[in-house]
PDB file of C-alpha atoms in Angstrom:
ATOM      1  CA  MET A   1     -21.543 -59.584  11.409  1.00  0.00           C
ATOM      2  CA  ARG A   2     -18.641 -56.879  11.053  1.00  0.00           C
ATOM      3  CA  GLN A   3     -19.172 -53.534  13.422  1.00  0.00           C
ATOM      4  CA  LEU A   4     -19.274 -50.466  10.453  1.00  0.00           C
ATOM      5  CA  THR A   5     -17.055 -48.916  12.267  1.00  0.00           C
ATOM      6  CA  THR A   6     -14.990 -49.085  15.248  1.00  0.00           C
ATOM      7  CA  PRO A   7     -14.463 -47.199  17.841  1.00  0.00           C
ATOM      8  CA  ARG A   8     -10.819 -46.432  16.700  1.00  0.00           C
ATOM      9  CA  GLU A   9     -12.500 -45.926  13.485  1.00  0.00           C
ATOM     10  CA  LYS A  10     -15.160 -43.301  14.676  1.00  0.00           C
ATOM     11  CA  GLN A  11     -12.062 -41.851  16.458  1.00  0.00           C
ATOM     12  CA  TRP A  12     -10.530 -41.450  13.873  1.00  0.00           C
ATOM     13  CA  LEU A  13     -13.002 -40.334  11.842  1.00  0.00           C
ATOM     14  CA  LEU A  14     -13.864 -37.352  14.181  1.00  0.00           C
ATOM     15  CA  MET A  15     -10.297 -36.150  14.271  1.00  0.00           C
ATOM     16  CA  ALA A  16     -10.419 -36.182  10.348  1.00  0.00           C
ATOM     17  CA  ALA A  17     -13.818 -34.062  10.830  1.00  0.00           C
ATOM     18  CA  ALA A  18     -12.357 -31.796  13.304  1.00  0.00           C
ATOM     19  CA  SER A  19      -8.642 -31.967  11.313  1.00  0.00           C
ATOM     20  CA  ALA A  20     -10.698 -30.589   8.199  1.00  0.00           C
ATOM     21  CA  GLU A  21     -12.451 -27.926  10.402  1.00  0.00           C
ATOM     22  CA  ASP A  22      -9.260 -26.840  11.969  1.00  0.00           C
ATOM     23  CA  THR A  23      -7.673 -26.361   8.648  1.00  0.00           C
ATOM     24  CA  ALA A  24     -10.327 -24.229   7.655  1.00  0.00           C
ATOM     25  CA  LEU A  25     -10.025 -22.006  10.277  1.00  0.00           C
ATOM     26  CA  LEU A  26      -6.222 -22.083   9.945  1.00  0.00           C
ATOM     27  CA  ALA A  27      -6.872 -20.956   5.990  1.00  0.00           C
ATOM     28  CA  GLU A  28      -9.091 -18.396   7.333  1.00  0.00           C
ATOM     29  CA  VAL A  29      -6.841 -16.809  10.249  1.00  0.00           C
ATOM     30  CA  VAL A  30      -3.897 -16.769   7.722  1.00  0.00           C
ATOM     31  CA  GLU A  31      -6.446 -14.673   5.093  1.00  0.00           C
ATOM     32  CA  LEU A  32      -7.171 -12.085   7.612  1.00  0.00           C
ATOM     33  CA  ARG A  33      -3.718 -12.010   9.142  1.00  0.00           C
ATOM     34  CA  ALA A  34      -2.239 -11.142   5.728  1.00  0.00           C
ATOM     35  CA  THR A  35      -5.386  -8.397   5.277  1.00  0.00           C
ATOM     36  CA  ASN A  36      -4.466  -7.212   8.396  1.00  0.00           C
ATOM     37  CA  GLU A  37      -1.043  -6.359   7.632  1.00  0.00           C
ATOM     38  CA  GLN A  38      -2.279  -5.077   4.377  1.00  0.00           C
ATOM     39  CA  LEU A  39      -4.411  -2.739   5.688  1.00  0.00           C
ATOM     40  CA  SER A  40      -1.231  -1.530   8.309  1.00  0.00           C
ATOM     41  CA  ARG A  41       0.862  -1.199   5.669  1.00  0.00           C
ATOM     42  CA  ALA A  42      -1.887   0.763   3.595  1.00  0.00           C
ATOM     43  CA  LEU A  43      -3.140   2.868   6.289  1.00  0.00           C
ATOM     44  CA  ALA A  44       1.252   3.896   7.378  1.00  0.00           C
ATOM     45  CA  SER A  45       1.759   4.850   3.227  1.00  0.00           C
ATOM     46  CA  ARG A  46      -1.146   6.845   3.384  1.00  0.00           C
ATOM     47  CA  ALA A  47      -0.164   8.696   6.363  1.00  0.00           C
ATOM     48  CA  VAL A  48       2.777   9.446   4.735  1.00  0.00           C
ATOM     49  CA  ILE A  49       1.211  10.276   1.392  1.00  0.00           C
ATOM     50  CA  ASP A  50      -1.343  12.509   3.179  1.00  0.00           C
ATOM     51  CA  GLN A  51       2.072  14.598   4.374  1.00  0.00           C
ATOM     52  CA  ALA A  52       3.638  15.050   1.083  1.00  0.00           C
ATOM     53  CA  ARG A  53       0.302  16.389  -0.026  1.00  0.00           C
ATOM     54  CA  GLY A  54       1.092  18.879   2.449  1.00  0.00           C
ATOM     55  CA  MET A  55       4.300  19.554   1.231  1.00  0.00           C
ATOM     56  CA  VAL A  56       3.016  19.867  -1.947  1.00  0.00           C
ATOM     57  CA  MET A  57       0.403  21.687  -1.029  1.00  0.00           C
ATOM     58  CA  ALA A  58       2.702  24.531   0.765  1.00  0.00           C
ATOM     59  CA  LEU A  59       4.992  24.418  -2.203  1.00  0.00           C
ATOM     60  CA  ALA A  60       3.227  25.256  -4.789  1.00  0.00           C
ATOM     61  CA  PRO A  61      -0.079  26.643  -3.461  1.00  0.00           C
ATOM     62  CA  CYS A  62      -2.579  24.686  -5.022  1.00  0.00           C
ATOM     63  CA  SER A  63      -5.857  21.883  -4.100  1.00  0.00           C
ATOM     64  CA  SER A  64      -5.459  18.570  -2.316  1.00  0.00           C
ATOM     65  CA  GLU A  65      -6.657  17.312  -5.540  1.00  0.00           C
ATOM     66  CA  ARG A  66      -3.709  18.679  -8.064  1.00  0.00           C
ATOM     67  CA  ALA A  67      -1.210  17.840  -5.234  1.00  0.00           C
ATOM     68  CA  TRP A  68      -2.280  14.333  -5.011  1.00  0.00           C
ATOM     69  CA  ASP A  69      -1.674  14.596  -9.278  1.00  0.00           C
ATOM     70  CA  LEU A  70       1.460  16.048  -9.306  1.00  0.00           C
ATOM     71  CA  LEU A  71       2.519  13.341  -7.367  1.00  0.00           C
ATOM     72  CA  VAL A  72       1.406  10.638  -8.905  1.00  0.00           C
ATOM     73  CA  ASP A  73       2.453  12.584 -12.248  1.00  0.00           C
ATOM     74  CA  VAL A  74       6.292  12.477 -10.071  1.00  0.00           C
ATOM     75  CA  SER A  75       5.245   8.348  -9.292  1.00  0.00           C
ATOM     76  CA  GLN A  76       4.834   7.704 -13.276  1.00  0.00           C
ATOM     77  CA  HIS A  77       7.212   9.834 -14.816  1.00  0.00           C
ATOM     78  CA  CYS A  78      10.336   7.983 -12.531  1.00  0.00           C
ATOM     79  CA  ASN A  79       8.430   4.377 -12.349  1.00  0.00           C
ATOM     80  CA  ILE A  80       8.842   4.652  -8.421  1.00  0.00           C
ATOM     81  CA  LYS A  81       5.857   3.792  -6.121  1.00  0.00           C
ATOM     82  CA  LEU A  82       3.622   6.845  -5.280  1.00  0.00           C
ATOM     83  CA  ARG A  83       4.406   5.748  -1.008  1.00  0.00           C
ATOM     84  CA  ASP A  84       8.546   5.256  -1.777  1.00  0.00           C
ATOM     85  CA  VAL A  85       8.057   9.272  -3.861  1.00  0.00           C
ATOM     86  CA  ALA A  86       5.970  10.650  -0.452  1.00  0.00           C
ATOM     87  CA  ALA A  87       8.521   9.145   1.260  1.00  0.00           C
ATOM     88  CA  ALA A  88      11.659  10.475   0.040  1.00  0.00           C
ATOM     89  CA  LEU A  89       9.943  14.140   0.261  1.00  0.00           C
ATOM     90  CA  VAL A  90       8.860  13.650   3.773  1.00  0.00           C
ATOM     91  CA  ALA A  91      12.286  12.618   4.594  1.00  0.00           C
ATOM     92  CA  THR A  92      13.807  16.233   3.077  1.00  0.00           C
ATOM     93  CA  THR A  93      12.264  17.746   6.214  1.00  0.00           C
ATOM     94  CA  THR A  94      14.881  15.655   7.847  1.00  0.00           C
ATOM     95  CA  ASP A  95      17.605  17.012   5.764  1.00  0.00           C
ATOM     96  CA  GLU A  96      17.904  13.972   3.117  1.00  0.00           C
ATOM     97  CA  THR A  97      18.493  14.630  -0.186  1.00  0.00           C
ATOM     98  CA  LEU A  98      16.105  14.206  -2.469  1.00  0.00           C
ATOM     99  CA  PRO A  99      17.412  11.288  -5.169  1.00  0.00           C
ATOM    100  CA  GLU A 100      18.448  13.417  -8.604  1.00  0.00           C
ATOM    101  CA  PRO A 101      15.287  11.855 -10.723  1.00  0.00           C
ATOM    102  CA  MET A 102      12.574  12.580  -8.346  1.00  0.00           C
ATOM    103  CA  GLN A 103      14.764  16.141  -7.956  1.00  0.00           C
ATOM    104  CA  ARG A 104      13.507  16.587 -11.363  1.00  0.00           C
ATOM    105  CA  GLU A 105      10.064  15.446 -11.937  1.00  0.00           C
ATOM    106  CA  LEU A 106       9.173  17.231  -9.303  1.00  0.00           C
ATOM    107  CA  ARG A 107      10.424  20.396 -11.235  1.00  0.00           C
ATOM    108  CA  ARG A 108       9.023  19.635 -14.156  1.00  0.00           C
ATOM    109  CA  ALA A 109       5.683  18.566 -12.091  1.00  0.00           C
ATOM    110  CA  LEU A 110       5.459  21.904 -10.287  1.00  0.00           C
ATOM    111  CA  ARG A 111       6.203  23.968 -13.509  1.00  0.00           C
ATOM    112  CA  ARG A 112       3.259  22.043 -15.718  1.00  0.00           C
ATOM    113  CA  LEU A 113       1.417  23.099 -12.813  1.00  0.00           C
ATOM    114  CA  HIS A 114       1.993  26.713 -12.805  1.00  0.00           C
ATOM    115  CA  LEU A 115       1.495  27.143 -16.247  1.00  0.00           C
ATOM    116  CA  GLU A 116      -1.733  25.188 -15.946  1.00  0.00           C
ATOM    117  CA  ASP A 117      -2.497  28.221 -13.524  1.00  0.00           C
ATOM    118  CA  ARG A 118      -1.310  31.168 -15.580  1.00  0.00           C
ATOM    119  CA  ARG A 119      -3.799  29.836 -18.260  1.00  0.00           C
TER     120      ARG A 119
END
């Protein structure tokens, strides 16, 4: 009578089970690393966006929420990610020039903000 599983087959089955477990763990590690990287980028972007908000609040005395809305408005009108608009604005503190389309939209947004304040 044949044995159901030979020692070699048992070893292969154990390795396959361990391998499936390892695969699941590896998939989880990959997913966690991707999440971690995404959160790291979000935190870095958030810091730059907050700096830009502060700059807008200093340029046009307004609340943090209105500064946020203004940056979002510039981002949408320029079709550029908010973090990139913020980074470009913050870079002006180191003598870099704000790209012309952003300058134009920032002026327009500031004008709209001032007009709303006059109402």
